Coordinates of C-alpha atoms and ligand atoms in Angstrom, one line a residue:
Chain S
M66 CA 0.1 -0.3 0.2
L67 CA 1.0 3.5 -0.9
D68 CA -1.1 6.7 0.9
I69 CA 0.2 9.6 -0.9
K70 CA -1.7 13.0 1.4
N71 CA -1.3 16.1 0.5
V72 CA 2.0 16.3 -0.6
V73 CA 3.1 19.6 -1.6
K74 CA 6.7 20.1 -3.4
V75 CA 9.0 24.0 -3.4
F76 CA 12.1 24.1 -5.2
N77 CA 13.8 27.1 -5.2
P78 CA 11.6 28.8 -2.4
H79 CA 10.8 32.6 -1.7
T80 CA 13.4 32.8 -4.5
I81 CA 12.8 34.2 -8.3
N82 CA 12.8 30.8 -9.5
E83 CA 10.4 29.4 -6.8
K84 CA 9.0 26.6 -9.0
V85 CA 5.8 25.0 -7.5
A86 CA 6.4 20.4 -8.9
L87 CA 3.9 19.3 -6.5
N88 CA 0.4 21.5 -5.2
G89 CA -1.7 18.9 -2.8
L90 CA -0.9 15.7 -4.3
N91 CA -3.0 12.8 -2.8
L92 CA -2.8 8.7 -4.3
H93 CA -3.7 6.1 -3.0
L94 CA -1.9 2.5 -4.0
D95 CA -3.4 -0.8 -3.2
E96 CA -1.4 -3.8 -2.6
G97 CA -0.1 -5.8 -5.9
D98 CA -1.1 -2.3 -8.4
F99 CA 0.9 -1.9 -11.8
V100 CA -0.2 1.7 -12.2
T101 CA 1.0 3.7 -15.4
V102 CA 2.1 7.6 -14.8
I103 CA 1.4 10.0 -17.7
G104 CA 1.7 13.0 -18.3
G105 CA 3.7 16.8 -19.6
N106 CA 6.5 17.6 -19.5
G107 CA 7.6 19.5 -15.8
A108 CA 4.2 17.7 -14.7
G109 CA 5.6 16.8 -12.3
K110 CA 5.8 13.1 -13.1
S111 CA 9.3 12.1 -11.2
T112 CA 9.3 14.9 -8.6
M113 CA 6.4 12.3 -7.8
L114 CA 9.3 9.5 -7.4
N115 CA 11.7 11.6 -6.1
A116 CA 9.6 12.6 -3.3
I117 CA 8.7 8.9 -3.0
S118 CA 11.8 7.7 -2.8
G119 CA 13.7 10.4 -0.6
V120 CA 15.9 12.7 -3.0
W121 CA 15.4 15.5 -0.2
P122 CA 12.3 16.6 2.1
V123 CA 9.1 17.5 0.8
T124 CA 7.7 20.3 1.5
R125 CA 4.5 19.9 3.0
G126 CA 2.3 16.7 3.5
K127 CA 2.7 13.3 4.4
I128 CA 3.4 9.6 2.2
E129 CA 3.1 6.0 3.7
I130 CA 3.7 3.1 2.4
N131 CA 2.6 -0.3 4.1
G132 CA 1.2 1.9 6.5
K133 CA 4.2 3.0 7.7
D134 CA 5.5 6.6 7.8
V135 CA 8.4 7.8 6.1
T136 CA 7.9 11.2 5.3
H137 CA 11.4 12.1 7.7
L138 CA 13.6 9.0 7.2
P139 CA 16.5 10.0 4.6
E140 CA 16.4 8.6 1.3
H141 CA 19.1 5.5 2.1
K142 CA 16.8 3.8 5.2
R143 CA 13.4 4.1 2.6
A144 CA 15.8 2.1 0.0
S145 CA 14.9 -1.3 1.5
F146 CA 11.1 -0.9 0.4
L147 CA 12.1 0.9 -2.8
G148 CA 13.4 -1.0 -6.3
R149 CA 14.0 2.5 -8.9
V150 CA 15.1 1.9 -12.1
F151 CA 15.9 5.9 -13.5
Q152 CA 16.2 7.5 -17.0
D153 CA 19.5 7.7 -17.4
P154 CA 20.7 4.1 -18.1
M155 CA 23.8 6.5 -16.3
T156 CA 21.9 6.7 -12.7
G157 CA 21.0 2.9 -11.5
T158 CA 24.3 1.4 -11.8
A159 CA 28.3 1.6 -10.5
A160 CA 29.7 1.6 -13.4
N161 CA 33.9 1.2 -11.9
M162 CA 32.6 -2.1 -10.3
Q163 CA 31.5 -5.7 -11.6
I164 CA 28.1 -6.6 -12.8
E165 CA 27.6 -8.7 -9.7
E166 CA 29.5 -6.4 -7.4
N167 CA 26.2 -4.3 -7.9
L168 CA 24.0 -7.7 -7.8
A169 CA 25.7 -8.2 -4.3
L170 CA 24.9 -4.4 -3.9
A171 CA 20.9 -4.5 -4.4
F172 CA 21.2 -7.9 -3.0
R173 CA 22.3 -6.1 1.2
R174 CA 19.7 -3.2 -0.1
G175 CA 17.7 -2.3 3.6
K176 CA 20.3 -4.6 5.6
I177 CA 23.7 -2.8 7.3
H178 CA 26.4 -2.8 6.1
T179 CA 29.9 -6.0 8.1
L180 CA 33.6 -6.8 7.2
R181 CA 31.4 -10.3 5.9
K182 CA 32.8 -10.6 2.4
G183 CA 31.2 -7.7 -0.1
I184 CA 29.7 -11.2 -2.6
T185 CA 29.6 -15.0 -1.3
S186 CA 29.9 -18.1 -3.6
A187 CA 26.5 -19.3 -3.4
E188 CA 25.2 -15.8 -4.3
R189 CA 27.0 -15.5 -7.9
K190 CA 24.8 -18.4 -8.8
F191 CA 21.7 -17.7 -7.6
Y192 CA 23.2 -14.2 -9.8
K193 CA 23.4 -16.4 -12.6
E194 CA 20.7 -17.5 -12.8
K195 CA 18.8 -13.9 -12.6
L196 CA 21.0 -12.8 -15.7
K197 CA 20.1 -15.4 -17.3
M198 CA 16.9 -14.8 -17.0
L199 CA 17.7 -11.1 -19.1
G200 CA 18.3 -13.4 -21.8
L201 CA 21.3 -10.8 -22.8
G202 CA 24.1 -12.9 -22.2
L203 CA 24.4 -10.8 -19.4
E204 CA 25.7 -14.2 -17.2
D205 CA 28.5 -14.4 -18.8
R206 CA 30.1 -11.0 -18.7
M207 CA 29.5 -12.2 -13.8
T208 CA 32.7 -10.3 -13.7
S209 CA 32.4 -6.8 -16.4
K210 CA 33.2 -3.7 -15.2
V211 CA 28.9 -2.4 -15.5
G212 CA 30.5 0.9 -17.6
L213 CA 31.2 -1.8 -20.8
L214 CA 27.6 -2.3 -20.9
S215 CA 25.4 -0.1 -23.6
G216 CA 22.4 1.6 -22.4
G217 CA 19.6 -1.2 -22.4
Q218 CA 22.0 -3.7 -20.5
R219 CA 22.2 -1.7 -18.0
Q220 CA 18.8 -0.8 -17.5
A221 CA 18.0 -3.9 -17.6
L222 CA 20.2 -4.8 -15.2
T223 CA 19.0 -2.3 -13.1
L224 CA 15.7 -3.6 -13.0
L225 CA 17.6 -6.7 -12.3
M226 CA 19.2 -5.4 -8.9
A227 CA 15.5 -3.3 -8.3
T228 CA 13.9 -6.5 -8.1
L229 CA 15.9 -9.4 -6.7
K230 CA 14.9 -7.7 -3.0
K231 CA 11.7 -8.3 -3.3
P232 CA 10.0 -4.3 -3.4
K233 CA 6.9 -3.2 -1.7
L234 CA 7.0 -0.6 -4.4
L235 CA 8.8 -0.3 -7.8
L236 CA 9.5 3.4 -9.6
L237 CA 9.7 3.4 -12.6
D238 CA 11.2 6.2 -14.0
E239 CA 10.7 6.3 -17.5
H240 CA 12.7 4.0 -17.9
T241 CA 13.2 3.1 -21.4
A242 CA 13.1 6.4 -22.4
A243 CA 16.7 6.2 -23.9
L244 CA 16.9 3.8 -25.1
D245 CA 16.3 2.8 -28.7
P246 CA 12.9 1.5 -30.0
R247 CA 13.7 -1.9 -30.3
T248 CA 16.1 -2.6 -26.8
A249 CA 13.1 0.0 -25.0
S250 CA 9.8 -3.1 -25.8
K251 CA 12.6 -5.1 -25.0
V252 CA 13.8 -4.3 -20.9
L253 CA 9.5 -3.1 -21.2
E254 CA 8.8 -6.7 -21.8
I255 CA 11.0 -7.4 -19.3
S256 CA 9.8 -5.2 -16.4
N257 CA 6.4 -6.7 -17.1
Q258 CA 7.2 -10.0 -16.5
I259 CA 8.9 -8.6 -13.3
I260 CA 6.3 -7.2 -12.0
E261 CA 3.5 -8.9 -12.9
E262 CA 5.2 -12.8 -11.7
D263 CA 5.8 -10.8 -8.6
K264 CA 2.8 -8.8 -8.3
L265 CA 5.0 -5.6 -7.2
M266 CA 3.1 -2.8 -6.6
T267 CA 4.3 -0.4 -9.4
L268 CA 4.3 3.3 -11.1
M269 CA 5.4 3.2 -14.4
V270 CA 6.3 6.5 -15.8
T271 CA 6.5 6.2 -18.9
H272 CA 6.1 8.6 -22.0
N273 CA 4.4 6.7 -24.4
M274 CA 0.4 6.7 -24.6
R275 CA 0.0 2.7 -26.3
D276 CA 3.0 1.7 -23.4
A277 CA 1.0 3.2 -20.7
I278 CA -2.6 1.8 -21.8
R279 CA -0.9 -1.7 -22.7
Y280 CA 0.8 -1.7 -19.0
G281 CA -1.0 -2.5 -15.5
N282 CA -4.6 -1.6 -14.1
R283 CA -4.4 1.7 -13.9
L284 CA -3.6 4.2 -15.6
I285 CA -2.7 7.8 -14.6
M286 CA -2.1 11.4 -15.6
M287 CA -0.4 14.4 -13.6
H288 CA -0.8 17.9 -14.4
E289 CA 1.4 20.6 -13.0
G290 CA 1.0 18.6 -9.5
R291 CA -1.5 17.6 -9.0
V292 CA -3.3 14.0 -10.5
I293 CA -5.5 15.1 -13.4
L294 CA -7.1 11.3 -14.1
D295 CA -7.6 8.1 -12.4
I296 CA -8.6 4.9 -14.8
K297 CA -8.9 1.4 -13.2
G298 CA -10.8 -1.7 -14.1
E299 CA -12.7 -2.3 -16.7
E300 CA -12.2 1.4 -17.6
K301 CA -8.5 0.7 -18.8
K302 CA -9.2 -2.7 -20.6
H303 CA -11.1 -0.7 -23.0
L304 CA -8.4 2.0 -23.4
T305 CA -7.9 4.5 -26.5
V306 CA -5.0 6.2 -27.7
D307 CA -8.1 9.0 -28.3
M308 CA -9.9 9.1 -25.3
L309 CA -7.1 9.7 -23.2
L310 CA -6.1 12.3 -26.0
E311 CA -9.9 13.2 -25.2
Q312 CA -9.5 13.1 -21.9
F313 CA -6.5 15.0 -21.1
A314 CA -8.2 18.1 -23.6
K315 CA -11.3 17.6 -20.9
A316 CA -9.0 17.7 -17.6
S317 CA -6.7 20.2 -18.8
G318 CA -8.2 22.5 -20.9
D319 CA -6.0 25.5 -22.8
E320 CA -3.0 23.9 -22.0
F321 CA -4.1 20.6 -24.4
A322 CA -2.4 21.7 -26.8
S323 CA 0.3 22.8 -25.6
D324 CA 1.2 19.6 -24.2
R325 CA -0.6 16.9 -26.7
A326 CA 2.7 17.3 -28.8
L327 CA 4.9 16.6 -26.0
L328 CA 3.2 12.9 -25.3
S329 CA 4.1 10.8 -28.2
K330 CA 1.4 7.7 -29.2
Chain E
M263 CA 79.1 15.2 -11.3
D264 CA 80.2 12.7 -9.2
F265 CA 78.8 8.9 -10.1
A266 CA 78.8 7.2 -6.9
S267 CA 77.0 10.0 -4.7
L268 CA 74.3 9.8 -6.8
L269 CA 74.4 6.1 -7.1
N270 CA 74.4 6.3 -2.8
A271 CA 71.6 8.9 -2.9
I272 CA 68.9 5.5 -4.6
P273 CA 68.6 3.7 -1.0
G274 CA 67.4 6.6 1.0
A275 CA 65.5 7.7 -2.0
I276 CA 63.5 4.0 -2.0
G277 CA 62.9 4.6 1.4
Q278 CA 61.4 7.8 1.4
G279 CA 59.4 6.6 -1.6
L280 CA 58.5 3.7 -0.2
I281 CA 57.8 5.3 3.3
W282 CA 55.5 7.9 1.3
G283 CA 53.6 5.4 -0.5
I284 CA 51.7 5.3 2.2
M285 CA 50.7 7.6 2.3
A286 CA 49.9 8.5 -1.4
I287 CA 48.2 4.6 -0.8
G288 CA 45.9 7.0 1.7
L289 CA 45.2 9.5 -1.2
Y290 CA 43.9 6.6 -3.3
I291 CA 41.0 6.0 -1.2
T292 CA 40.6 9.6 -0.7
Y293 CA 40.8 10.6 -4.5
R294 CA 40.6 7.6 -6.6
V295 CA 37.6 5.3 -4.8
L296 CA 35.9 8.2 -2.7
D297 CA 36.6 10.7 -5.7
F298 CA 36.7 13.3 -2.7
S299 CA 40.4 15.4 -3.1
D300 CA 41.0 15.9 0.2
L301 CA 42.7 19.2 1.4
T302 CA 43.8 17.5 5.2
V303 CA 46.4 15.3 3.6
D304 CA 49.2 18.7 3.9
G305 CA 47.9 19.1 7.9
T306 CA 47.7 14.9 8.6
M307 CA 51.2 14.7 7.1
A308 CA 52.6 17.0 10.0
T309 CA 49.7 15.4 13.0
G310 CA 50.8 12.1 12.6
A311 CA 54.4 12.4 12.7
V312 CA 53.7 15.4 16.6
V313 CA 51.9 12.7 18.3
F314 CA 54.4 10.3 17.5
I315 CA 57.4 12.1 18.9
I316 CA 55.8 13.3 21.8
A317 CA 54.0 9.7 23.1
L318 CA 58.1 8.4 21.9
C319 CA 59.9 10.8 23.5
D320 CA 57.8 12.8 26.5
Y321 CA 55.8 9.3 27.6
N322 CA 57.7 7.2 26.3
L323 CA 55.8 4.7 24.5
N324 CA 56.2 1.6 23.1
I325 CA 57.3 3.0 19.5
W326 CA 54.6 1.2 17.9
I327 CA 51.8 1.7 20.1
A328 CA 53.6 5.5 19.5
M329 CA 53.0 4.6 15.8
V330 CA 49.1 3.3 16.0
L331 CA 48.8 6.3 17.8
A332 CA 49.6 8.2 15.3
F333 CA 47.3 6.7 13.0
L334 CA 44.8 7.7 15.0
A335 CA 44.9 10.8 15.5
G336 CA 44.9 10.7 11.9
M337 CA 41.9 10.1 11.8
A338 CA 40.6 12.0 14.3
A339 CA 41.6 14.5 11.2
G340 CA 39.8 12.2 8.5
L341 CA 37.4 12.7 10.7
M342 CA 37.1 16.3 10.9
T343 CA 36.6 16.6 6.9
G344 CA 33.5 14.7 7.0
I345 CA 31.7 16.4 9.7
F346 CA 32.7 19.2 8.0
H347 CA 31.5 17.6 4.6
T348 CA 28.8 15.9 5.6
Q349 CA 27.2 17.3 8.5
M350 CA 27.8 20.8 7.8
G351 CA 27.8 21.2 3.7
I352 CA 31.0 22.2 3.0
P353 CA 32.5 20.6 -0.4
P354 CA 35.4 18.6 0.1
I355 CA 38.3 20.7 -1.1
L356 CA 37.3 23.6 1.7
S357 CA 36.6 21.1 4.4
G358 CA 40.1 19.7 3.7
I359 CA 41.3 22.9 4.2
L360 CA 39.5 23.9 7.1
T361 CA 41.0 20.9 8.4
Q362 CA 44.3 21.2 7.4
L363 CA 44.8 24.8 8.8
S364 CA 43.5 23.7 12.1
L365 CA 45.7 21.2 11.9
Y366 CA 48.3 23.7 11.4
S367 CA 47.3 25.7 15.6
I368 CA 47.7 22.0 16.9
N369 CA 50.6 20.5 15.4
L370 CA 52.0 23.8 16.9
L371 CA 50.9 24.0 19.9
L372 CA 51.5 20.4 20.8
L373 CA 55.2 20.9 19.4
G374 CA 55.1 23.6 22.5
N375 CA 55.6 26.3 20.1
K376 CA 58.4 25.5 18.0
A377 CA 58.6 24.6 14.0
N378 CA 60.8 21.6 14.8
R379 CA 62.0 18.4 16.7
N380 CA 64.8 15.8 16.9
I381 CA 64.1 12.1 17.6
N382 CA 67.7 11.8 18.5
T383 CA 67.4 8.2 17.7
R384 CA 70.3 6.9 20.0
N385 CA 68.6 6.9 22.2
Y386 CA 65.3 5.4 20.8
D387 CA 65.5 2.4 19.3
V388 CA 63.2 3.8 15.4
L389 CA 61.3 1.1 12.6
V390 CA 63.6 2.8 10.1
S391 CA 66.1 5.6 9.7
M392 CA 67.9 7.5 6.8
R393 CA 71.3 6.0 8.2
D394 CA 70.5 2.0 7.7
A395 CA 69.3 2.8 3.5
G396 CA 72.4 1.3 2.5
K397 CA 72.9 -2.0 4.3
W398 CA 72.7 -5.1 3.9
A399 CA 70.6 -5.7 6.4
I400 CA 67.0 -6.8 8.1
D401 CA 66.7 -3.7 9.6
N402 CA 67.3 -1.5 5.9
P403 CA 64.3 1.2 6.4
I404 CA 63.4 -0.8 2.6
F405 CA 63.1 -4.0 3.6
I406 CA 60.7 -3.3 6.6
T407 CA 58.6 0.0 4.5
L408 CA 58.6 -2.8 2.3
A409 CA 56.5 -5.6 4.8
I410 CA 54.9 -3.0 6.3
L411 CA 53.3 -2.5 3.2
I412 CA 52.0 -5.7 2.1
V413 CA 49.9 -6.1 4.4
L414 CA 48.2 -2.4 4.6
I415 CA 48.1 -3.6 1.0
A416 CA 46.5 -6.8 1.8
L417 CA 44.5 -5.1 4.4
L418 CA 43.5 -3.0 1.8
Y419 CA 42.3 -5.2 -0.4
W420 CA 40.2 -6.8 2.1
F421 CA 38.7 -4.5 3.2
F422 CA 37.0 -2.7 0.1
G423 CA 35.9 -6.2 -0.5
T424 CA 33.6 -6.2 2.1
E425 CA 30.2 -4.9 2.4
T426 CA 31.7 -1.9 3.6
G427 CA 34.4 -0.9 1.5
C428 CA 31.6 -2.1 -1.7
A429 CA 29.9 0.4 0.2
L430 CA 32.5 2.7 -0.3
R431 CA 33.8 1.7 -3.5
A432 CA 30.1 1.9 -4.9
T433 CA 29.7 6.2 -2.6
G434 CA 32.3 6.6 -4.6
C435 CA 31.2 5.6 -8.1
N436 CA 27.9 6.3 -7.5
Q437 CA 26.2 8.7 -5.1
A438 CA 22.7 8.4 -6.6
M439 CA 23.0 4.8 -6.6
A440 CA 24.5 4.2 -3.7
R441 CA 21.4 5.9 -2.0
A442 CA 18.4 3.8 -3.9
Q443 CA 21.1 0.5 -2.9
G444 CA 20.9 1.8 0.6
I445 CA 23.5 3.3 1.6
N446 CA 24.3 6.0 3.7
T447 CA 26.4 7.8 1.3
K448 CA 27.6 10.7 4.6
V449 CA 28.8 7.6 6.2
A450 CA 31.0 5.7 3.5
K451 CA 32.3 8.9 3.1
V452 CA 33.7 9.8 6.7
I453 CA 35.4 5.8 6.6
G454 CA 36.7 6.3 3.6
L455 CA 38.2 9.2 5.1
M456 CA 39.3 8.0 8.3
V457 CA 41.0 5.3 6.9
A458 CA 43.1 7.8 4.6
N459 CA 43.9 10.8 7.1
G460 CA 45.2 7.4 8.8
L461 CA 47.3 6.0 7.2
V462 CA 48.9 9.4 5.9
A463 CA 49.2 10.0 9.6
L464 CA 51.0 6.5 9.8
S465 CA 53.3 7.6 6.9
S466 CA 54.1 10.2 8.8
A467 CA 54.8 9.0 11.6
M468 CA 58.3 6.4 10.0
L469 CA 58.7 10.0 8.1
A470 CA 59.7 11.4 11.4
Q471 CA 62.1 8.2 12.4
F472 CA 63.7 7.7 8.5
S473 CA 65.0 11.0 8.8
G474 CA 65.4 11.6 13.0
T475 CA 62.8 14.8 12.5
V476 CA 59.9 16.4 12.5
D477 CA 58.6 19.7 11.2
V478 CA 55.4 21.5 11.5
K479 CA 56.1 22.5 7.3
M480 CA 57.3 18.7 5.9
G481 CA 53.8 17.8 4.7
S482 CA 53.0 20.7 3.1
G483 CA 52.7 20.0 -0.7
A484 CA 51.5 16.3 0.5
I485 CA 48.5 16.1 -1.5
V486 CA 50.3 17.1 -4.6
I487 CA 52.9 15.1 -4.8
G488 CA 50.1 11.7 -4.3
L489 CA 48.6 12.5 -6.8
A490 CA 51.9 13.2 -8.9
A491 CA 52.7 9.3 -7.5
I492 CA 49.0 7.9 -8.3
I493 CA 49.6 9.8 -12.0
I494 CA 52.7 8.2 -12.4
G495 CA 51.8 5.3 -11.5
E496 CA 48.8 4.7 -13.2
A497 CA 50.6 5.9 -16.5
L498 CA 53.7 3.2 -16.0
F499 CA 51.3 0.5 -15.8
G500 CA 48.0 1.4 -15.2
K501 CA 46.8 -0.3 -18.6
L502 CA 49.1 -3.6 -17.4
C503 CA 46.6 -4.5 -14.3
Q504 CA 42.8 -4.1 -13.1
N505 CA 43.5 -5.3 -9.8
F506 CA 42.7 -3.2 -6.6
A507 CA 46.0 -4.4 -4.2
F508 CA 47.8 -4.1 -7.8
K509 CA 46.4 0.4 -8.7
L510 CA 47.3 0.0 -4.7
S511 CA 51.0 -0.9 -5.4
T512 CA 51.0 1.0 -8.6
A513 CA 51.5 4.1 -6.3
V514 CA 53.5 3.6 -3.7
L515 CA 55.9 2.3 -7.3
G516 CA 55.0 6.1 -8.5
T517 CA 56.1 7.5 -5.4
V518 CA 59.3 5.6 -5.1
I519 CA 59.9 6.6 -8.5
Y520 CA 59.0 10.6 -8.0
Y521 CA 61.5 9.9 -5.6
V522 CA 64.5 8.7 -7.2
V523 CA 64.2 11.3 -9.7
I524 CA 63.6 14.2 -7.3
N525 CA 67.0 12.8 -5.5
L526 CA 69.1 12.8 -9.0
V527 CA 68.2 15.4 -10.2
I528 CA 69.1 17.7 -7.1
Q529 CA 72.0 15.5 -6.5
M530 CA 73.1 16.7 -10.0
G531 CA 72.7 20.4 -9.3
L532 CA 69.4 22.1 -9.7
P533 CA 68.2 23.8 -6.7
S534 CA 65.9 22.0 -4.8
Q535 CA 63.2 24.8 -3.3
L536 CA 62.2 24.6 -6.8
M537 CA 61.5 21.0 -6.9
K538 CA 57.9 21.4 -5.4
L539 CA 57.3 24.9 -8.2
L540 CA 58.8 21.2 -11.1
T541 CA 56.7 18.9 -8.9
A542 CA 52.9 21.2 -8.8
L543 CA 53.7 21.8 -13.0
V544 CA 54.5 18.2 -14.3
V545 CA 51.0 17.2 -12.0
A546 CA 49.0 20.0 -13.7
V547 CA 50.2 18.9 -17.2
F548 CA 48.6 15.0 -16.2
L549 CA 45.8 16.8 -14.8
A550 CA 45.1 18.2 -18.2
V551 CA 45.6 15.4 -20.4
P552 CA 41.9 13.9 -19.6
Y553 CA 40.4 17.4 -20.8
W554 CA 43.0 18.2 -23.7
K555 CA 41.5 15.1 -25.7
N556 CA 38.3 15.5 -25.3
G557 CA 38.7 19.7 -25.3
L558 CA 40.7 19.6 -28.7
P559 CA 38.4 17.7 -30.8
A560 CA 35.5 19.3 -28.8
F561 CA 37.0 22.3 -29.5
L562 CA 37.4 22.2 -32.9
S563 CA 34.4 20.9 -34.2
G564 CA 33.1 23.8 -32.6
F565 CA 34.2 25.5 -35.3
S566 CA 32.8 23.8 -38.7
A567 CA 29.2 23.9 -36.4
Y568 CA 30.1 27.4 -36.7
R569 CA 31.2 27.8 -40.2
K570 CA 27.8 24.9 -40.7
H571 CA 25.3 27.8 -38.9
M572 CA 27.1 30.4 -41.1
E573 CA 26.4 28.9 -43.8
K574 CA 22.0 28.3 -43.0
K575 CA 21.8 31.7 -42.7
E576 CA 23.9 32.7 -45.8
A577 CA 21.7 29.8 -47.6
K578 CA 18.4 31.5 -46.5
K579 CA 18.9 34.5 -47.1
N580 CA 20.2 33.3 -51.0
A581 CA 16.4 32.2 -50.9
Ligands
ADP664 N1 16.3 20.0 -7.8 C1 15.1 20.5 -8.7 N2 15.2 21.8 -8.4 C2 14.7 22.8 -9.2 N3 13.4 23.1 -10.0 C3 12.3 21.4 -9.7 C4 14.0 20.5 -9.9 N4 13.2 19.0 -10.4 C5 12.1 19.5 -10.7 N5 11.1 21.1 -10.9 C6 10.9 21.3 -11.9 O1 9.9 20.6 -11.3 C7 9.0 20.7 -12.3 C8 8.5 19.4 -12.1 O2 9.4 18.3 -13.4 P1 9.4 16.9 -12.9 O3 9.1 16.5 -11.4 O4 11.2 16.4 -13.8 O5 8.8 17.0 -14.2 P2 8.0 15.7 -15.5 O6 6.7 15.5 -15.3 O7 7.7 15.6 -16.6 O8 9.2 14.1 -14.7 C9 9.9 21.1 -13.6 O9 9.0 22.9 -13.8 C10 11.3 20.9 -13.1 O10 11.5 22.3 -13.7
MG665 MG1 11.0 13.4 -15.7

């Protein structure tokens, strides 16, 4: 369960660059909800995921994960509940470290770091199996530095790291946007497979309306730091891109024209 | 020029280089592993010796205990820089400078307001001494320092393979990733700074024994010497092997080469006060190499982009 209650985030308050990125955001996710998130550029999608992750403190409001108030928890403490994949493939992994070392760090997410070995041979076997399931041949390159991998491989690895220890909530922020179309759809397929298998509660931001409609059991649209549209169940199954654009027009009023261009079909 | 005296200078230079190599390893941890330019070392490189000489000469402590105390003093210096940076939001370089400045006062205070102090090496059985550098004996400082280096590198190799060590490496590599994986990056940086400065102080304590003297200025420019050593090591041996223990060893080799070259150049008549200037310039050039490598093509393509832009403008005008 995720509860975002009246969250406000103001960047650079009391300056000329003041920006209200989240403006009284409310959102409730049930166990197992796979929610796709769309919205124009600057709508506050990334800011919402960063607020949940605790990248910085929010200005106002409350965030609960499975009933636990995490609003004032620092980022590294929230990490034990969360799996995250970022838009930039460079962000999610440590380039100078080996593939298996990256996985080992993810495996220890939320645990206290001791002076025990950073990776054991039993773990290696487990990682090998997991890497095989990605179907990218990474299982034969476990001691390669992650910096040598392509963007798509890095995103797939980050996804695996995010879900290696089942997170309470998976946050995907346009995680295929930087990839070429073929790689993007492959990474998306892998994401969907993992989410469905583990029944992960997920927020997936995408700029692609078709993907937003195809995946997940629920779709939300954000605009000016709020959720302006929330479609679930049967209604979502029959959704089309045109219906979505129409809804968007209604919900966001005159901003429609400028924002439409930013959402690709 | 006397060839024999040139040759005679070499063992001492190697000993000096190996001892400074311990400090280069400390710097490798902050500069390369943590990606933190830590200027604390210029102060720590004197503090270790100061604490050592007081423990040895004023309190008559065992030499090993005196060295451990020096190590702990170095860790305290690292802690101070770490707190400046992680708890007070001061940028890395400034945090180091603030600690370095504080240490200058502390060092003077501890030395009783004197700028230097000698260890009477006849009264104390020091571990490493310059006098023994040319001897073919087991207490030659080169052998003893090598043994200590092997132990230190082995310990560090182990440490950076532990969960904590991996967390430190991840922090130095990618902080966003480290935090997303639940690593407290502030704690990681503080631990790294403490370990590194502990090593620098240990190097300082050994240098005090080696030269028989402690000087509040003995650490000035240490960071540049350390960087020179790391850069020399990487330039000569960096391509050979990616193993962490090997990389630490190349920093030590770099320091040895640095001191041998410096000593030879001085023996050949170059005024010794020019050494720091030369070192600084050489380091500056080496640090610039990656920038120049990327910079030159970008600079040129900037030209061609400008030309294209002007051509387009021209074409528009004509159309
Ligand atoms: N760290 C920051 N500092 C200042 N402004 C920010 C910051 N992060 C985001 N913003 C601003 O907040 C608004 C929402 O941004 P974001 O959440 O990234 O939008 P998107 O929906 O495209 O992901 C934008 O106007 C952006 O410029
Ligand atoms: Mg975004």
